[in-house]
Amino acid sequence: METTFGMINHVLPRSFVDGPGNRAVVFVQGCNFHCLYCHNPFTINFCSDCGICVQACPQGALRMENGRVTWDRNRCVECDTCIKTCPSFSSPRVSRYTPQALWAELAPLQAFISGVSISGGEVSLQLPFITAFFEQVKWHSRLTTLIETNGYAGPQAYLPLLPVLDMAMVDLKAGDDQTHERLTGKPLAPVLETIQFLHAQGKLYAVQQVIAPGFTEDKDSMLQTAQLLAGIDPGIRLRLLRFRPHGTSGAAAEWPSPSDESMENLMDVARACGLTQVERSL
Ligand code: SF4
Ligand code: SF4
């Protein structure tokens, strides 16, 4: 049988913001969006094993083996020299896991968490691996499973995952096609189809939107988002995430964060459209 591998950027042992309860979070490498405000831009591109970063590493934590760059996490001091050196703005600090090996790493956390979330990068680029990993989670534990996705893959892509998926959070970058394309480089329609599909399957935990100045931080933009969601179901949970420049690159690093007042006003707009579960980040 063919072995499925996942390309994993890193694992966070516990988080309270990636779904309900206390959850371990697995961040996958690779994304099909190029969001202007991406907070993990080094997770977008896959490493091409060019080897340029190997010489740059001051700790000797990188080596070429059989044409592949390998990373020794015990030597790494997380100085990010490799990321700054990489011509693809990728990272060599990515590990190949089988579903069984990833479960073996997370299993000791079982007593301390309520579930496992997969974030990214973009999960839909590695759905066969994630399905096989969630099968491991369900077989060995009572932990809940959740994905955070941009939804661009469309409904059919998520079908094989449904039997082992408890919840999904979909990032809706903007409620209108023009702003969505400006922000991500991709059209909005497949994302909306995915939201409708996952909701109809009873798997939609929340829709998230980053409130970014000049893009989604205004009343008209929120009206479009809230009306879209309320038209599907006013009970859909909408989480508004305040843009923070930390971790971003390019022009976004200079953008200001929306004020508390601005976030509250947008929540009021969403509620006025009929949405009954509107939350926001701090
Ligand atoms: S972050 Fe990169 S360059 Fe720095 S020690 Fe680790 S592998 Fe080497
Ligand atoms: S991380 Fe970048 S520089 Fe290093 S081997 Fe991969 S593509 Fe080359």
GROMACS .gro file of C-alpha atoms and ligand atoms in nm:
model
  298
    1MET     CA    1   0.000   0.000   0.000
    2GLU     CA    2   0.129   0.348  -0.086
    3THR     CA    3   0.243   0.547   0.219
    4THR     CA    4   0.094   0.892   0.261
    5PHE     CA    5   0.325   1.160   0.395
    6GLY     CA    6   0.240   1.499   0.535
    7MET     CA    7   0.466   1.803   0.517
    8ILE     CA    8   0.442   1.959   0.861
    9ASN     CA    9   0.580   2.302   0.948
   10HIS     CA   10   0.534   2.271   1.321
   11VAL     CA   11   0.314   2.140   1.600
   12LEU     CA   12   0.174   2.353   1.882
   13PRO     CA   13   0.099   2.135   2.187
   14ARG     CA   14  -0.190   2.349   2.306
   15SER     CA   15  -0.398   2.643   2.186
   16PHE     CA   16  -0.727   2.804   2.293
   17VAL     CA   17  -0.789   2.994   1.968
   18ASP     CA   18  -0.793   2.716   1.708
   19GLY     CA   19  -1.137   2.572   1.784
   20PRO     CA   20  -1.332   2.486   2.099
   21GLY     CA   21  -1.142   2.395   2.415
   22ASN     CA   22  -0.773   2.329   2.451
   23ARG     CA   23  -0.633   2.181   2.130
   24ALA     CA   24  -0.307   2.064   1.981
   25VAL     CA   25  -0.251   2.234   1.646
   26VAL     CA   26  -0.062   2.092   1.349
   27PHE     CA   27   0.054   2.352   1.095
   28VAL     CA   28   0.096   2.208   0.746
   29GLN     CA   29   0.331   2.351   0.483
   30GLY     CA   30   0.204   2.488   0.152
   31CYS     CA   31  -0.079   2.722   0.053
   32ASN     CA   32  -0.269   2.803  -0.268
   33PHE     CA   33  -0.343   3.163  -0.160
   34HIS     CA   34  -0.098   3.451  -0.143
   35CYS     CA   35  -0.276   3.670   0.110
   36LEU     CA   36  -0.132   4.018   0.141
   37TYR     CA   37  -0.144   3.993   0.521
   38CYS     CA   38  -0.033   3.630   0.564
   39HIS     CA   39   0.096   3.585   0.920
   40ASN     CA   40   0.299   3.274   0.829
   41PRO     CA   41   0.434   3.364   0.482
   42PHE     CA   42   0.711   3.101   0.506
   43THR     CA   43   0.440   2.831   0.509
   44ILE     CA   44   0.314   2.925   0.160
   45ASN     CA   45   0.578   2.773  -0.067
   46PHE     CA   46   0.716   2.421  -0.060
   47CYS     CA   47   1.093   2.383  -0.034
   48SER     CA   48   1.253   2.288  -0.367
   49ASP     CA   49   1.562   2.135  -0.198
   50CYS     CA   50   1.793   2.379  -0.377
   51GLY     CA   51   2.035   2.364  -0.082
   52ILE     CA   52   2.111   2.738  -0.063
   53CYS     CA   53   2.014   2.764   0.304
   54VAL     CA   54   2.238   2.472   0.409
   55GLN     CA   55   2.556   2.681   0.394
   56ALA     CA   56   2.386   2.979   0.559
   57CYS     CA   57   2.282   2.796   0.876
   58PRO     CA   58   2.519   2.909   1.156
   59GLN     CA   59   2.444   2.598   1.367
   60GLY     CA   60   2.505   2.324   1.110
   61ALA     CA   61   2.145   2.218   1.157
   62LEU     CA   62   2.086   2.165   0.783
   63ARG     CA   63   2.232   1.899   0.552
   64MET     CA   64   2.171   1.766   0.203
   65GLU     CA   65   2.091   1.395   0.198
   66ASN     CA   66   2.000   1.215  -0.125
   67GLY     CA   67   1.906   1.543  -0.290
   68ARG     CA   68   1.687   1.653   0.000
   69VAL     CA   69   1.755   1.914   0.264
   70THR     CA   70   1.724   1.768   0.615
   71TRP     CA   71   1.681   1.961   0.939
   72ASP     CA   72   1.817   1.868   1.282
   73ARG     CA   73   1.577   2.025   1.531
   74ASN     CA   74   1.815   1.956   1.820
   75ARG     CA   75   2.081   2.185   1.669
   76CYS     CA   76   1.840   2.453   1.549
   77VAL     CA   77   1.821   2.775   1.753
   78GLU     CA   78   1.533   2.919   1.546
   79CYS     CA   79   1.735   3.219   1.425
   80ASP     CA   80   1.539   3.221   1.093
   81THR     CA   81   1.858   3.276   0.887
   82CYS     CA   82   1.744   2.994   0.658
   83ILE     CA   83   1.407   3.157   0.588
   84LYS     CA   84   1.572   3.495   0.520
   85THR     CA   85   1.820   3.326   0.284
   86CYS     CA   86   1.568   3.116   0.092
   87PRO     CA   87   1.499   3.255  -0.259
   88SER     CA   88   1.151   3.096  -0.244
   89PHE     CA   89   1.076   3.241   0.102
   90SER     CA   90   1.012   2.883   0.213
   91SER     CA   91   1.153   2.698   0.512
   92PRO     CA   92   1.374   2.391   0.543
   93ARG     CA   93   1.234   2.336   0.895
   94VAL     CA   94   0.958   2.115   0.761
   95SER     CA   95   0.922   1.752   0.864
   96ARG     CA   96   0.778   1.460   0.666
   97TYR     CA   97   0.541   1.258   0.882
   98THR     CA   98   0.340   0.944   0.823
   99PRO     CA   99  -0.007   0.957   0.983
  100GLN     CA  100   0.111   0.702   1.239
  101ALA     CA  101   0.422   0.901   1.331
  102LEU     CA  102   0.224   1.222   1.377
  103TRP     CA  103  -0.025   1.044   1.601
  104ALA     CA  104   0.264   0.893   1.803
  105GLU     CA  105   0.391   1.248   1.867
  106LEU     CA  106   0.051   1.379   1.978
  107ALA     CA  107  -0.073   1.076   2.173
  108PRO     CA  108   0.108   1.171   2.499
  109LEU     CA  109  -0.090   1.499   2.501
  110GLN     CA  110  -0.428   1.323   2.511
  111ALA     CA  111  -0.491   1.382   2.881
  112PHE     CA  112  -0.436   1.758   2.845
  113ILE     CA  113  -0.633   1.848   2.531
  114SER     CA  114  -0.987   1.812   2.397
  115GLY     CA  115  -0.897   1.783   2.031
  116VAL     CA  116  -0.660   1.821   1.740
  117SER     CA  117  -0.678   2.104   1.485
  118ILE     CA  118  -0.497   2.119   1.152
  119SER     CA  119  -0.404   2.465   1.031
  120GLY     CA  120  -0.149   2.601   0.788
  121GLY     CA  121  -0.052   2.673   0.529
  122GLU     CA  122  -0.364   2.528   0.368
  123VAL     CA  123  -0.500   2.189   0.473
  124SER     CA  124  -0.676   2.113   0.144
  125LEU     CA  125  -0.339   2.066  -0.030
  126GLN     CA  126  -0.276   1.758   0.190
  127LEU     CA  127  -0.623   1.609   0.238
  128PRO     CA  128  -0.531   1.239   0.182
  129PHE     CA  129  -0.268   1.265   0.457
  130ILE     CA  130  -0.504   1.455   0.690
  131THR     CA  131  -0.780   1.198   0.635
  132ALA     CA  132  -0.538   0.916   0.722
  133PHE     CA  133  -0.412   1.108   1.027
  134PHE     CA  134  -0.765   1.178   1.156
  135GLU     CA  135  -0.840   0.806   1.112
  136GLN     CA  136  -0.554   0.744   1.354
  137VAL     CA  137  -0.692   1.003   1.598
  138LYS     CA  138  -1.040   0.849   1.588
  139TRP     CA  139  -0.910   0.494   1.616
  140HIS     CA  140  -0.689   0.562   1.917
  141SER     CA  141  -0.869   0.837   2.112
  142ARG     CA  142  -1.183   1.035   2.183
  143LEU     CA  143  -1.027   1.363   2.072
  144THR     CA  144  -1.226   1.582   1.835
  145THR     CA  145  -1.089   1.674   1.493
  146LEU     CA  146  -1.100   2.016   1.326
  147ILE     CA  147  -0.956   2.177   1.014
  148GLU     CA  148  -0.893   2.545   0.946
  149THR     CA  149  -0.919   2.596   0.571
  150ASN     CA  150  -0.952   2.870   0.312
  151GLY     CA  151  -1.227   2.664   0.145
  152TYR     CA  152  -1.092   2.720  -0.205
  153ALA     CA  153  -1.074   2.348  -0.290
  154GLY     CA  154  -1.455   2.334  -0.317
  155PRO     CA  155  -1.701   2.083  -0.167
  156GLN     CA  156  -1.593   1.766  -0.350
  157ALA     CA  157  -1.239   1.783  -0.213
  158TYR     CA  158  -1.359   1.756   0.148
  159LEU     CA  159  -1.593   1.457   0.092
  160PRO     CA  160  -1.345   1.178   0.186
  161LEU     CA  161  -1.256   1.363   0.507
  162LEU     CA  162  -1.611   1.392   0.641
  163PRO     CA  163  -1.635   1.055   0.823
  164VAL     CA  164  -1.341   1.149   1.048
  165LEU     CA  165  -1.398   1.525   1.065
  166ASP     CA  166  -1.591   1.680   1.355
  167MET     CA  167  -1.556   2.050   1.277
  168ALA     CA  168  -1.425   2.299   1.023
  169MET     CA  169  -1.339   2.667   1.046
  170VAL     CA  170  -1.341   2.840   0.708
  171ASP     CA  171  -1.155   3.165   0.648
  172LEU     CA  172  -1.374   3.400   0.447
  173LYS     CA  173  -1.123   3.666   0.350
  174ALA     CA  174  -1.389   3.905   0.217
  175GLY     CA  175  -1.759   3.901   0.132
  176ASP     CA  176  -1.718   4.039  -0.222
  177ASP     CA  177  -1.529   3.891  -0.511
  178GLN     CA  178  -1.322   4.199  -0.593
  179THR     CA  179  -1.181   4.242  -0.242
  180HIS     CA  180  -1.128   3.866  -0.212
  181GLU     CA  181  -0.920   3.864  -0.530
  182ARG     CA  182  -0.724   4.172  -0.422
  183LEU     CA  183  -0.641   4.010  -0.090
  184THR     CA  184  -0.576   3.650  -0.198
  185GLY     CA  185  -0.529   3.643  -0.574
  186LYS     CA  186  -0.820   3.395  -0.603
  187PRO     CA  187  -1.198   3.420  -0.668
  188LEU     CA  188  -1.454   3.395  -0.388
  189ALA     CA  189  -1.714   3.156  -0.537
  190PRO     CA  190  -1.553   2.818  -0.441
  191VAL     CA  191  -1.509   2.940  -0.083
  192LEU     CA  192  -1.879   3.017  -0.051
  193GLU     CA  193  -1.968   2.676  -0.197
  194THR     CA  194  -1.748   2.511   0.064
  195ILE     CA  195  -1.907   2.710   0.348
  196GLN     CA  196  -2.256   2.610   0.232
  197PHE     CA  197  -2.152   2.246   0.190
  198LEU     CA  198  -1.979   2.209   0.527
  199HIS     CA  199  -2.271   2.382   0.700
  200ALA     CA  200  -2.519   2.146   0.530
  201GLN     CA  201  -2.308   1.852   0.650
  202GLY     CA  202  -2.322   1.980   1.009
  203LYS     CA  203  -1.943   2.031   1.016
  204LEU     CA  204  -1.912   2.410   1.009
  205TYR     CA  205  -1.788   2.529   1.348
  206ALA     CA  206  -1.720   2.890   1.247
  207VAL     CA  207  -1.642   3.129   0.965
  208GLN     CA  208  -1.348   3.360   1.035
  209GLN     CA  209  -1.259   3.691   0.880
  210VAL     CA  210  -0.951   3.901   0.938
  211ILE     CA  211  -1.049   4.267   0.975
  212ALA     CA  212  -0.782   4.440   0.770
  213PRO     CA  213  -0.760   4.818   0.716
  214GLY     CA  214  -0.841   4.922   0.361
  215PHE     CA  215  -0.999   4.585   0.281
  216THR     CA  216  -1.249   4.452   0.535
  217GLU     CA  217  -1.248   4.724   0.802
  218ASP     CA  218  -1.559   4.907   0.682
  219LYS     CA  219  -1.933   4.883   0.717
  220ASP     CA  220  -2.010   4.795   0.352
  221SER     CA  221  -1.762   4.511   0.352
  222MET     CA  222  -1.907   4.369   0.675
  223LEU     CA  223  -2.260   4.405   0.538
  224GLN     CA  224  -2.167   4.189   0.240
  225THR     CA  225  -2.007   3.921   0.458
  226ALA     CA  226  -2.286   3.915   0.717
  227GLN     CA  227  -2.565   3.913   0.458
  228LEU     CA  228  -2.402   3.622   0.275
  229LEU     CA  229  -2.379   3.417   0.595
  230ALA     CA  230  -2.720   3.516   0.731
  231GLY     CA  231  -2.866   3.407   0.396
  232ILE     CA  232  -2.729   3.058   0.460
  233ASP     CA  233  -2.816   3.044   0.831
  234PRO     CA  234  -2.829   3.329   1.087
  235GLY     CA  235  -2.691   3.083   1.344
  236ILE     CA  236  -2.352   3.053   1.169
  237ARG     CA  237  -2.077   3.159   1.410
  238LEU     CA  238  -1.876   3.452   1.269
  239ARG     CA  239  -1.539   3.526   1.429
  240LEU     CA  240  -1.379   3.861   1.349
  241LEU     CA  241  -1.002   3.853   1.386
  242ARG     CA  242  -0.827   4.183   1.438
  243PHE     CA  243  -0.541   4.228   1.189
  244ARG     CA  244  -0.202   4.233   1.362
  245PRO     CA  245   0.115   4.319   1.169
  246HIS     CA  246   0.326   4.067   1.366
  247GLY     CA  247   0.467   3.801   1.134
  248THR     CA  248   0.353   3.970   0.813
  249SER     CA  249   0.587   4.082   0.537
  250GLY     CA  250   0.583   4.356   0.272
  251ALA     CA  251   0.340   4.647   0.295
  252ALA     CA  252   0.118   4.469   0.549
  253ALA     CA  253   0.392   4.503   0.810
  254GLU     CA  254   0.310   4.878   0.819
  255TRP     CA  255  -0.069   4.844   0.837
  256PRO     CA  256  -0.230   4.957   1.166
  257SER     CA  257  -0.446   4.726   1.376
  258PRO     CA  258  -0.818   4.813   1.391
  259SER     CA  259  -0.924   4.979   1.718
  260ASP     CA  260  -1.158   4.823   1.974
  261GLU     CA  261  -1.424   5.070   1.867
  262SER     CA  262  -1.392   4.969   1.503
  263MET     CA  263  -1.416   4.599   1.590
  264GLU     CA  264  -1.726   4.659   1.807
  265ASN     CA  265  -1.892   4.863   1.532
  266LEU     CA  266  -1.839   4.583   1.280
  267MET     CA  267  -1.982   4.330   1.524
  268ASP     CA  268  -2.292   4.551   1.554
  269VAL     CA  269  -2.324   4.559   1.174
  270ALA     CA  270  -2.303   4.179   1.159
  271ARG     CA  271  -2.563   4.137   1.434
  272ALA     CA  272  -2.795   4.388   1.264
  273CYS     CA  273  -2.793   4.156   0.962
  274GLY     CA  274  -2.941   3.883   1.181
  275LEU     CA  275  -2.631   3.683   1.276
  276THR     CA  276  -2.676   3.555   1.631
  277GLN     CA  277  -2.323   3.431   1.705
  278VAL     CA  278  -2.069   3.706   1.638
  279GLU     CA  279  -1.738   3.696   1.824
  280ARG     CA  280  -1.410   3.881   1.798
  281SER     CA  281  -1.048   3.833   1.888
  282LEU     CA  282  -0.878   4.055   2.145
  283SF4     S1  283   1.652   2.863   1.206
  283SF4    FE1  284   1.742   2.784   1.018
  283SF4     S2  285   1.940   2.889   1.000
  283SF4    FE2  286   1.874   2.912   1.214
  283SF4     S3  287   1.965   2.739   1.324
  283SF4    FE3  288   1.761   2.672   1.260
  283SF4     S4  289   1.791   2.570   1.064
  283SF4    FE4  290   1.976   2.692   1.106
  284SF4     S1  291   1.434   2.614   0.225
  284SF4    FE1  292   1.465   2.745   0.047
  284SF4     S2  293   1.690   2.775   0.035
  284SF4    FE2  294   1.653   2.598   0.171
  284SF4     S3  295   1.666   2.421   0.036
  284SF4    FE3  296   1.450   2.478   0.048
  284SF4     S4  297   1.413   2.614  -0.128
  284SF4    FE4  298   1.639   2.603  -0.098
   0.00000   0.00000   0.00000
